[in-house]
Coordinates of C-alpha atoms in Angstrom, one line a residue:
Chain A
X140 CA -240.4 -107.2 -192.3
X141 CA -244.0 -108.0 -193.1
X142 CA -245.5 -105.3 -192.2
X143 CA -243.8 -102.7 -194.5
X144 CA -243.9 -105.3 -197.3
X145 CA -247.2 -102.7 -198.4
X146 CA -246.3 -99.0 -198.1
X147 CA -247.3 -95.8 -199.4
X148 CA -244.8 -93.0 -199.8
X149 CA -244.2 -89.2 -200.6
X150 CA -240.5 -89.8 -201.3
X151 CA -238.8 -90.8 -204.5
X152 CA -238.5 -94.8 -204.6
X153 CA -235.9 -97.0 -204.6
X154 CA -235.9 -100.2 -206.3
X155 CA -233.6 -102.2 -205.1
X156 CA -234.9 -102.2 -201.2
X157 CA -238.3 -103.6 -202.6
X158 CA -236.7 -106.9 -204.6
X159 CA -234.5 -107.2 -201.0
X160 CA -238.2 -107.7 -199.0
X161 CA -238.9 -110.8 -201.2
X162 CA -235.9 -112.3 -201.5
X163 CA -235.9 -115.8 -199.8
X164 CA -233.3 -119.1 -200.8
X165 CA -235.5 -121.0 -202.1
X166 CA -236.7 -118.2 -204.4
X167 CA -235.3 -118.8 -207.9
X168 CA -237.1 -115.8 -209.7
X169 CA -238.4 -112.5 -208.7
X170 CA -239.8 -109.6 -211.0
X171 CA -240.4 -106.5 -210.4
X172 CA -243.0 -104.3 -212.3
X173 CA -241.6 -100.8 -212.1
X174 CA -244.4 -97.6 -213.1
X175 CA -243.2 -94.9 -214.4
X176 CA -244.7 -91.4 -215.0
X177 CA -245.1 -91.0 -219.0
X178 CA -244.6 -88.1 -221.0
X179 CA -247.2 -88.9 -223.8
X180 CA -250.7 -90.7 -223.6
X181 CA -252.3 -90.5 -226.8
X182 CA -250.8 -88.1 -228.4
X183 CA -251.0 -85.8 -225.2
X184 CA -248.1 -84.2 -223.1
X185 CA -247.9 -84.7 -219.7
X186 CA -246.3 -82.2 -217.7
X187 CA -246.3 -83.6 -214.6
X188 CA -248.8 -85.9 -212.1
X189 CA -250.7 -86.0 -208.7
X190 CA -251.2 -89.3 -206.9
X191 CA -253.7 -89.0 -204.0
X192 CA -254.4 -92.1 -201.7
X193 CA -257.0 -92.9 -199.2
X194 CA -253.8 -94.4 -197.2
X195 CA -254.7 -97.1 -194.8
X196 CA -257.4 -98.5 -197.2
X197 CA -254.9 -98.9 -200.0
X198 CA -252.3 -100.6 -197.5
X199 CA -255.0 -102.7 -196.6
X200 CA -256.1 -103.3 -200.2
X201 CA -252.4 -104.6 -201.2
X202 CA -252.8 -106.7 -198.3
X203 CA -255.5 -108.0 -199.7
X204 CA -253.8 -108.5 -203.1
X205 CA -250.7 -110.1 -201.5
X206 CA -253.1 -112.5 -199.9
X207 CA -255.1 -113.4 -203.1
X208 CA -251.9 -114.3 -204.5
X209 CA -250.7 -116.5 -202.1
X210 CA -253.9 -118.5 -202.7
X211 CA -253.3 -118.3 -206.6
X212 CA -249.6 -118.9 -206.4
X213 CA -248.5 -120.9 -203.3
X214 CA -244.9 -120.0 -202.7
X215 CA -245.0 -116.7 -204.0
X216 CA -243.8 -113.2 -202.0
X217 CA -244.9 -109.7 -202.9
X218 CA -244.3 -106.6 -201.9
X219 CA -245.9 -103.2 -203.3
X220 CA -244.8 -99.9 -202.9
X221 CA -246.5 -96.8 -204.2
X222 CA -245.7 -93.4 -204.2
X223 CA -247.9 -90.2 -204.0
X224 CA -247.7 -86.6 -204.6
X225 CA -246.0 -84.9 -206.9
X226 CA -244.8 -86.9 -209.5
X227 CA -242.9 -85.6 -213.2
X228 CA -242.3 -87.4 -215.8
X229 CA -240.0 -90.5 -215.5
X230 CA -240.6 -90.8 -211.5
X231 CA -241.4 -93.9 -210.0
X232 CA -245.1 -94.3 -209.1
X233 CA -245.3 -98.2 -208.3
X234 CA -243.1 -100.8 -207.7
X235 CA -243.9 -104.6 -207.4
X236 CA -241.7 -107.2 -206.7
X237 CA -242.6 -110.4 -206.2
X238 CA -240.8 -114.0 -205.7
X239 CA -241.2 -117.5 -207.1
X240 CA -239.1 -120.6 -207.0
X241 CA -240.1 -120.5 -210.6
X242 CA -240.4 -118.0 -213.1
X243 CA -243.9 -118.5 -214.5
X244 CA -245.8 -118.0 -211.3
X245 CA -243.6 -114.8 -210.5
X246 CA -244.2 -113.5 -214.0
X247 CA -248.3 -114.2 -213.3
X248 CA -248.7 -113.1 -210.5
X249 CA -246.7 -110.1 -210.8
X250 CA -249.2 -108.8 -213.9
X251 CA -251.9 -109.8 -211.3
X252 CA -251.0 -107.6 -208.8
X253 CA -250.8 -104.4 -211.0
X254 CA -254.3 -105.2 -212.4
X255 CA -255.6 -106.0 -209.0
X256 CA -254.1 -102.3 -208.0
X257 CA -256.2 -100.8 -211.0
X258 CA -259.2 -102.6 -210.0
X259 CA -259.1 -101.6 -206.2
X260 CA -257.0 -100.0 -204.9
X261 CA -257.9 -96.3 -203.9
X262 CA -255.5 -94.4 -204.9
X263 CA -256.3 -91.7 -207.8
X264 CA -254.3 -89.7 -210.5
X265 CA -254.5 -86.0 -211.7
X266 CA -253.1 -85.7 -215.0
X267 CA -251.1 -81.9 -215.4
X268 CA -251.4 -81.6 -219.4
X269 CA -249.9 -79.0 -221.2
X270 CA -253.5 -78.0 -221.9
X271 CA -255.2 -78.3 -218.5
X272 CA -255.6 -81.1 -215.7
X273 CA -258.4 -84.1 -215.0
X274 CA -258.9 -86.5 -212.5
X275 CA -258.1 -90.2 -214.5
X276 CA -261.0 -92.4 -213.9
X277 CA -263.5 -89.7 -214.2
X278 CA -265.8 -89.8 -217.3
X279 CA -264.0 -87.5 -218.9
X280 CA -260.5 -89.5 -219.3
X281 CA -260.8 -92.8 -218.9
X282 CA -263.5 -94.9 -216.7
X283 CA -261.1 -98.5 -215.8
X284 CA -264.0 -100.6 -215.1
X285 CA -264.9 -102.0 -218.1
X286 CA -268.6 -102.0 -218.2
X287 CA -268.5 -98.0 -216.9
X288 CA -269.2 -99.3 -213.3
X289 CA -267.4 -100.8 -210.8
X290 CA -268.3 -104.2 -210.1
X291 CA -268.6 -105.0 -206.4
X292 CA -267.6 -108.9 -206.9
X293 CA -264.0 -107.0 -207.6
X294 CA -263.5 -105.4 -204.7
X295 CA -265.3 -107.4 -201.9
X296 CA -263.3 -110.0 -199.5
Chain B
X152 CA -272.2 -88.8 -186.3
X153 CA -271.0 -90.1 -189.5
X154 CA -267.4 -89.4 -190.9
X155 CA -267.8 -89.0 -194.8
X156 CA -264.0 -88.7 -196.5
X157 CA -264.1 -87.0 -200.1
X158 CA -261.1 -87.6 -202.6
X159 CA -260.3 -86.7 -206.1
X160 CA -262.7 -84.9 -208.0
X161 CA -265.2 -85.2 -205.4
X162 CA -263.2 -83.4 -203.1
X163 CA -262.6 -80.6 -205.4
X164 CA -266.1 -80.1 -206.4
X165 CA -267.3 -80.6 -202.6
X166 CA -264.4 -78.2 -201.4
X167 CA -263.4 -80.0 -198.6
X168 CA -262.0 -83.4 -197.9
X169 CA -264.4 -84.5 -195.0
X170 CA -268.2 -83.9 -194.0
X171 CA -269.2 -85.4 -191.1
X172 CA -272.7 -86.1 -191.0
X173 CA -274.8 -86.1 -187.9
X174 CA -277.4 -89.5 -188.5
X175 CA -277.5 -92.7 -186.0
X176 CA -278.1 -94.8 -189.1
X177 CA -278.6 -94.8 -193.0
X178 CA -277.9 -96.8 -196.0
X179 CA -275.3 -96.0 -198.7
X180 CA -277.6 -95.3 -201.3
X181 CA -279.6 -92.5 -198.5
X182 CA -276.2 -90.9 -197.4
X183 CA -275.2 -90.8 -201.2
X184 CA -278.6 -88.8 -202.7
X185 CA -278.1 -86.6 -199.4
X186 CA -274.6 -85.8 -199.6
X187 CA -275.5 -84.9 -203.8
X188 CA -278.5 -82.7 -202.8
X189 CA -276.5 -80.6 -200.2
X190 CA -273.2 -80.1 -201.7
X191 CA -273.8 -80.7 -205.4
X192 CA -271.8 -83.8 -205.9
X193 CA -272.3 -84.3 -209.5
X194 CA -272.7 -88.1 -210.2
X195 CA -272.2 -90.6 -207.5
X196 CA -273.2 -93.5 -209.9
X197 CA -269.6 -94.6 -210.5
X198 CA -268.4 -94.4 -207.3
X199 CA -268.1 -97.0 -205.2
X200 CA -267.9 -96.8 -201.3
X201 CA -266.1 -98.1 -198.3
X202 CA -267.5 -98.2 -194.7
X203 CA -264.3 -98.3 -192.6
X204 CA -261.9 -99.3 -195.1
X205 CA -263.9 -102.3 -196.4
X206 CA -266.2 -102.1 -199.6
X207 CA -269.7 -101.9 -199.4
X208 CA -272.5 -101.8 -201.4
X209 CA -275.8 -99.4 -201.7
X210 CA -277.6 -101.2 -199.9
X211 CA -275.3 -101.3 -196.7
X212 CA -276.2 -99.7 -193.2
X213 CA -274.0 -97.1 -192.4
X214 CA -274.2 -96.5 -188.6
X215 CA -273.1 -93.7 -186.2
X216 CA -269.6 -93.9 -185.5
X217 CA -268.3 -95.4 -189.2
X218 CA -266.2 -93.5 -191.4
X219 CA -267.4 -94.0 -195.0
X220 CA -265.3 -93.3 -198.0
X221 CA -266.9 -91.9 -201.5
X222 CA -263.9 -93.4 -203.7
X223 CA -264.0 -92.7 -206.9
X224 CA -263.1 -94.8 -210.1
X225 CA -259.4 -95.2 -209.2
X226 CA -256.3 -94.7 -211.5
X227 CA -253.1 -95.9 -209.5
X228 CA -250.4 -97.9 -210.6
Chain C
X222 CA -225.1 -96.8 -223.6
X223 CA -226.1 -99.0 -226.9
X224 CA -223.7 -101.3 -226.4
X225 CA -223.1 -102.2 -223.3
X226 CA -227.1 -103.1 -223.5
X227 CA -225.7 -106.6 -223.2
X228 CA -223.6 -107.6 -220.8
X229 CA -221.7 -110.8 -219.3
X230 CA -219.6 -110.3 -216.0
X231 CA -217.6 -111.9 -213.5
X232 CA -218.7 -109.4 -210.0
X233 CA -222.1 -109.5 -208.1
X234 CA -225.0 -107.7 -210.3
X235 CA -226.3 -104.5 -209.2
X236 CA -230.3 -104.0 -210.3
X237 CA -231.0 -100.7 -210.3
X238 CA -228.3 -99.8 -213.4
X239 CA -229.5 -101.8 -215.7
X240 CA -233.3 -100.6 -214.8
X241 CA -231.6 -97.1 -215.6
X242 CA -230.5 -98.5 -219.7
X243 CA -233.8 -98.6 -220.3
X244 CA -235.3 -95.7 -218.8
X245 CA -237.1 -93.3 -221.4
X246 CA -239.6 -90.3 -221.2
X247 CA -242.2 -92.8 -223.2
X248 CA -241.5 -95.5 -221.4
X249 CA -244.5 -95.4 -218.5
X250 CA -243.6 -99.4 -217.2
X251 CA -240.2 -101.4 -216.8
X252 CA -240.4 -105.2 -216.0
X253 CA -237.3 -106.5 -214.6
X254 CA -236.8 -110.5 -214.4
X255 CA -234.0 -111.2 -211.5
X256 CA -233.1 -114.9 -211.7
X257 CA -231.5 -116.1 -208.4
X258 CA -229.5 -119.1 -207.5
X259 CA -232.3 -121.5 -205.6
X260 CA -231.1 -123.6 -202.9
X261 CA -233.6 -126.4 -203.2
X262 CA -234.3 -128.3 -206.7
X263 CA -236.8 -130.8 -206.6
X264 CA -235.6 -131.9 -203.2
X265 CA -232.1 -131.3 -204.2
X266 CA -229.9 -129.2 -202.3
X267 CA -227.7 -126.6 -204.0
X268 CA -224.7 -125.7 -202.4
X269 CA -223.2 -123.2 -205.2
X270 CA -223.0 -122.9 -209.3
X271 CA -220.6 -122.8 -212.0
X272 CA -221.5 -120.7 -215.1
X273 CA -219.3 -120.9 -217.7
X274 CA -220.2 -118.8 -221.1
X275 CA -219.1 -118.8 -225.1
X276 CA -218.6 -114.8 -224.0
X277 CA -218.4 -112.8 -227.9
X278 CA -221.1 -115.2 -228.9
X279 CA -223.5 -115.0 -226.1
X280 CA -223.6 -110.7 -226.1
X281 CA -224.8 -111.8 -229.9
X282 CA -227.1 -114.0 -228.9
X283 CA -228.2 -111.4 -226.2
X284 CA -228.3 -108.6 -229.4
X285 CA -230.2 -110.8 -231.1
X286 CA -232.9 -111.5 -228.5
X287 CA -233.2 -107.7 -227.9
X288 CA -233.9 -107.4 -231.9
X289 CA -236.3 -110.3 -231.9
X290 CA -238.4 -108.4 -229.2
X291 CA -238.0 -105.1 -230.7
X292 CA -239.7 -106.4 -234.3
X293 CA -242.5 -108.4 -231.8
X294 CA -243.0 -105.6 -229.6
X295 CA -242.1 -102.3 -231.5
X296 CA -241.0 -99.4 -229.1
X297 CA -239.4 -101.4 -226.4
X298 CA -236.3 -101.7 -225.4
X299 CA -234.2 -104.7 -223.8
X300 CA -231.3 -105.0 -221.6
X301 CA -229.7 -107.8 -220.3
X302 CA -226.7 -109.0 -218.1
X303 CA -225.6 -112.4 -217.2
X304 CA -223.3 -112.8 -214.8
X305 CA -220.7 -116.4 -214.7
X306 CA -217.8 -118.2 -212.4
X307 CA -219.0 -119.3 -208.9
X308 CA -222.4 -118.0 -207.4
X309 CA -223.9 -119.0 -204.3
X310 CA -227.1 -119.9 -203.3
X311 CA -229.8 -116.4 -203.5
X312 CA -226.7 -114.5 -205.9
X313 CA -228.1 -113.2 -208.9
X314 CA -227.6 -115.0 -212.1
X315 CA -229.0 -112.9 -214.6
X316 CA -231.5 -109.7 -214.8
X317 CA -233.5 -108.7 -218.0
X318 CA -235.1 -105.0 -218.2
X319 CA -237.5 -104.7 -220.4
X320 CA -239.2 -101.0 -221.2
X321 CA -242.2 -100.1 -223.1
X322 CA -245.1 -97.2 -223.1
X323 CA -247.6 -100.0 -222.2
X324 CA -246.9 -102.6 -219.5
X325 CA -249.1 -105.3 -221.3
X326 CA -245.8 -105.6 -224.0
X327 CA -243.5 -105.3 -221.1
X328 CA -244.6 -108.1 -219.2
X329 CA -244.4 -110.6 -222.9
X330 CA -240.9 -109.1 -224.2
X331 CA -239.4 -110.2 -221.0
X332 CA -241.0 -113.4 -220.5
X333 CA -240.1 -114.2 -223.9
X334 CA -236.4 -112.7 -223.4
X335 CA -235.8 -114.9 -220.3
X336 CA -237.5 -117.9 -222.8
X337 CA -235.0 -117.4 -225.6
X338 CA -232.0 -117.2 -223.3
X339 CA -232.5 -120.8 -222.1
X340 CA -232.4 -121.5 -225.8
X341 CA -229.5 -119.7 -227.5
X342 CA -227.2 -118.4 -225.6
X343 CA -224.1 -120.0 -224.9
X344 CA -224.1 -120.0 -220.9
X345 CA -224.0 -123.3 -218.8
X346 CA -224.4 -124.0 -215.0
X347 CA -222.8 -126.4 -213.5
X348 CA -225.0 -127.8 -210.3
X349 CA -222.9 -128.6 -207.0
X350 CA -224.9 -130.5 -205.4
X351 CA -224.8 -131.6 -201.7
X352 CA -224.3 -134.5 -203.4
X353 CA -222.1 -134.3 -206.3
X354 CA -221.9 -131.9 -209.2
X355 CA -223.2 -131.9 -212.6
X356 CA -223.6 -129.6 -216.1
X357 CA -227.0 -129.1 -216.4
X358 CA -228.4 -129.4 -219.9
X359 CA -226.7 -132.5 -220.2
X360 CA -228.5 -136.0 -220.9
X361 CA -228.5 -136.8 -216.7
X362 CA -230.3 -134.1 -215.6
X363 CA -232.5 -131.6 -217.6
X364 CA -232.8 -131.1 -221.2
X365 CA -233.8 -127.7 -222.1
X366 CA -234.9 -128.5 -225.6
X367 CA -238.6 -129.7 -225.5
X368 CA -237.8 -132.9 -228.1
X369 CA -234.8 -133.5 -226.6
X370 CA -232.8 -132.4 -229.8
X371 CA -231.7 -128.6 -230.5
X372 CA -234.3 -127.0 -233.3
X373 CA -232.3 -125.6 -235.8
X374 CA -234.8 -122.8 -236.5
X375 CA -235.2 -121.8 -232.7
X376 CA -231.3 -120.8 -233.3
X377 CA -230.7 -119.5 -236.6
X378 CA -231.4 -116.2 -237.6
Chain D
X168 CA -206.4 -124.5 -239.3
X169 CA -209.9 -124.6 -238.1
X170 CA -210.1 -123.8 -234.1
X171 CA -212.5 -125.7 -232.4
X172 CA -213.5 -124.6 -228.9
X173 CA -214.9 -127.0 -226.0
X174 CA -217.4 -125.8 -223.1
X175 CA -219.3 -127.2 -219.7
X176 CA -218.9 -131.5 -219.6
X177 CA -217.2 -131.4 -223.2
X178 CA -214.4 -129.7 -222.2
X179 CA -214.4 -131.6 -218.7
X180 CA -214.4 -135.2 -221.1
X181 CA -211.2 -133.7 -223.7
X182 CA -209.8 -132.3 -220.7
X183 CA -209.2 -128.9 -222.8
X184 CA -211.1 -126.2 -224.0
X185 CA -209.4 -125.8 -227.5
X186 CA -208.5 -127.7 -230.3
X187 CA -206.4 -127.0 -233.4
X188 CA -207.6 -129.1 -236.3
X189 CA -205.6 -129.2 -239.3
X190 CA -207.3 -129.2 -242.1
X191 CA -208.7 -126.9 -245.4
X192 CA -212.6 -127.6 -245.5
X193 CA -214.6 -130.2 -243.4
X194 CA -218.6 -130.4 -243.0
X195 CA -219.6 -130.1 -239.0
X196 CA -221.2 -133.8 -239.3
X197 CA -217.3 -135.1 -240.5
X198 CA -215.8 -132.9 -238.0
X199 CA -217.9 -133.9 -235.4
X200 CA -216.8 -137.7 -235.6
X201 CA -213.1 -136.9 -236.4
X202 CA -213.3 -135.5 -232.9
X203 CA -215.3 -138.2 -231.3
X204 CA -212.7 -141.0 -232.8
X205 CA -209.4 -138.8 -231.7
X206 CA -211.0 -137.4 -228.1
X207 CA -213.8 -139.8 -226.6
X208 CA -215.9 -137.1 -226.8
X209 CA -218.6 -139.4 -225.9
X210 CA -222.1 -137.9 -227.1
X211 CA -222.1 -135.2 -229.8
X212 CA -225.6 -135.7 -230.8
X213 CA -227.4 -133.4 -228.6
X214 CA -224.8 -130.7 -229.3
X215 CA -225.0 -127.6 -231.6
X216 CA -222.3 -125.9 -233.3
X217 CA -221.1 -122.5 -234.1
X218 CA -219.0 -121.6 -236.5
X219 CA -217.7 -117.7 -236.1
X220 CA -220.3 -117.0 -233.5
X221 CA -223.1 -117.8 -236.0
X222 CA -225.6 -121.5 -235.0
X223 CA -224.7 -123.5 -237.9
X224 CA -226.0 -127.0 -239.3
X225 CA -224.4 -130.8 -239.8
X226 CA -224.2 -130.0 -243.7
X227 CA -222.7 -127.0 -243.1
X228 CA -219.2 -126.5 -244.7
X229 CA -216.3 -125.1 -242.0
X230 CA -213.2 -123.9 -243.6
X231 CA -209.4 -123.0 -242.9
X232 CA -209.3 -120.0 -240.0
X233 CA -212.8 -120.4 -238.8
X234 CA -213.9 -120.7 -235.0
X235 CA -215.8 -123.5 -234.5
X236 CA -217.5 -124.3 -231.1
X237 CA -219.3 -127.3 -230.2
X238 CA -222.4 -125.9 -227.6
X239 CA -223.9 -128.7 -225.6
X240 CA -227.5 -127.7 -224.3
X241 CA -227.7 -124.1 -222.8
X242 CA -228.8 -123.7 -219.3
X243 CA -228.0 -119.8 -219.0
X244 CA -230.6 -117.7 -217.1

């Protein structure tokens, strides 16, 4: 099963095959972090979402993330799934699940992962508003790095 | 030849999702103030750039052959 | 669906309804925490578990947690369900959904929901070991209270 | 009648999981020893109590038709 632990699909997700990937004996706890698309952001409506993804870098990149956990976390088991396309509001857009014999490290690294996916992963979202549509990430919206420019000592192996 | 993939914004204000661009070598930085000068990419500043699925910075040869990515500030999750 | 937020049971736990109690349009993350019966325990080998619950008081100890979190971390909301009787090794025990706008308050409400349940709520385990059997939380094997004595303010309200 | 209710090894040591005591008002600290004395309950120290569902302290007063339960250390979750 390790290589679909990292996938990227069009169709609506399922949760419950994600927590199956990472489920192992001697696994006590697993979390899952589940996205969801959101009616509201800051007091504007959402009508509905576009995910695009430059697809074999961003299976890559939660490669990558799955491995920087391992390091961080010895024991632990993720798997990532994210959807693109159309998405409306209350859709899935990203699934993590990810196991631990104990709780603390699943919790961790599980918040990990989801930053780690805002940092570098390429995948991008077009907001539909009621009044009109943006790129996020552009200057415009919202610019995720938090100095305004991405910092290659994120992103680099 | 050079494989240059657009996405988000860049695509949109590019109109197309691909240039390829015919050079045996150049550096990010080059290929960016090129790309911005013939099809009136905006502002490249912010986005970073992968040659063949790996991250790399301005300063990195791209060579005949690579694909490079433009990837803009992303927003998954 | 308010009150069956909270729920002990006796059958195998499926995930993906309690994900659905706390599904909302303003809800854009869900963390779920899925504890599962681990095999190995400090080089201990599990061959099944016992729970055994104070049932009425343990859903109010469940309401309570979900109340706690709601004043902490205003606009989420919290389900949980426990299940008891015999569980073998990689069933699941227990899942806690936790919804919120923000995933930031998502991740904390359900760290601090699975916290509080090893603290007030009347459910025990009973270990079968390979090599015996035991209640856990008793003197012999594990304490769960950090001075070795219940704090009478973690517990009343 | 108070009803007192037994769980996990407590229940294993009285070898039931209820017991009827007879009597009008009792603290939990006094009703706590009455029970040691009359079931070899052998350690009640570490044990908290509940009296209608509600954690409740040594002082506090249990009367006629309450439920009290004796709750050794949790391990739920």
């Amino acid at each position: 099963m390790t290589d679909s632990l990292f996938e990227i699909v069009e169709e609506p997700i399922q949760v419950e095959p994600i927590i199956k990937k990472v489920e192992r004996r001697e696994a006590g706890a697993i979390t899952t972090f589940i996205g969801t698309v959101r009616e509201w952001t800051k007091g504007k409506r959402t009508l509905y979402l576009e995910y695009q993804a430059y697809i074999p870098m961003a299976i890559k990149m939660f490669a990558k993330i799955g491995e920087e956990i391992e390091k961080k976390w010895p024991d632990t088991m993720v798997a990532i799934t994210h959807r693109i396309g159309r998405l409306d509001i209350s859709d899935i857009a990203v699934v993590i699940a990810v196991s631990s014999p104990h709780r603390k490290a699943a919790y961790e690294a599980n918040e990990y992962a989801i930053e780690r996916i805002k940092q570098i992963v390429p995948i991008w979202k077009k907001e539909h508003w009621e009044d009109g549509k943006t790129w996020i990430g552009d200057q415009l919206e919202n610019v995720p790095y938090p100095d305004g420019k991405p910092d290659a000592k994120d992103v680099k192996s | 030849m050079i494989k240059v993939l657009l996405f988000a914004h860049l695509q949109e204000e590019a109109g197309k999702d691909q240039i390829n661009y015919d050079r045996e070598s150049i550096t990010v930085k080059e290929l960016k103030t090129s790309l911005q000068n013939d099809f009136g990419l905006a502002e490249l500043e912010q986005v970073m750039t992968a040659i063949n699925e790996e991250y790399a910075m301005d300063e990195d040869m791209v060579k005949s052959g690579d694909t490079v990515a433009f990837i803009p500030p992303v927003s998954g999750g």
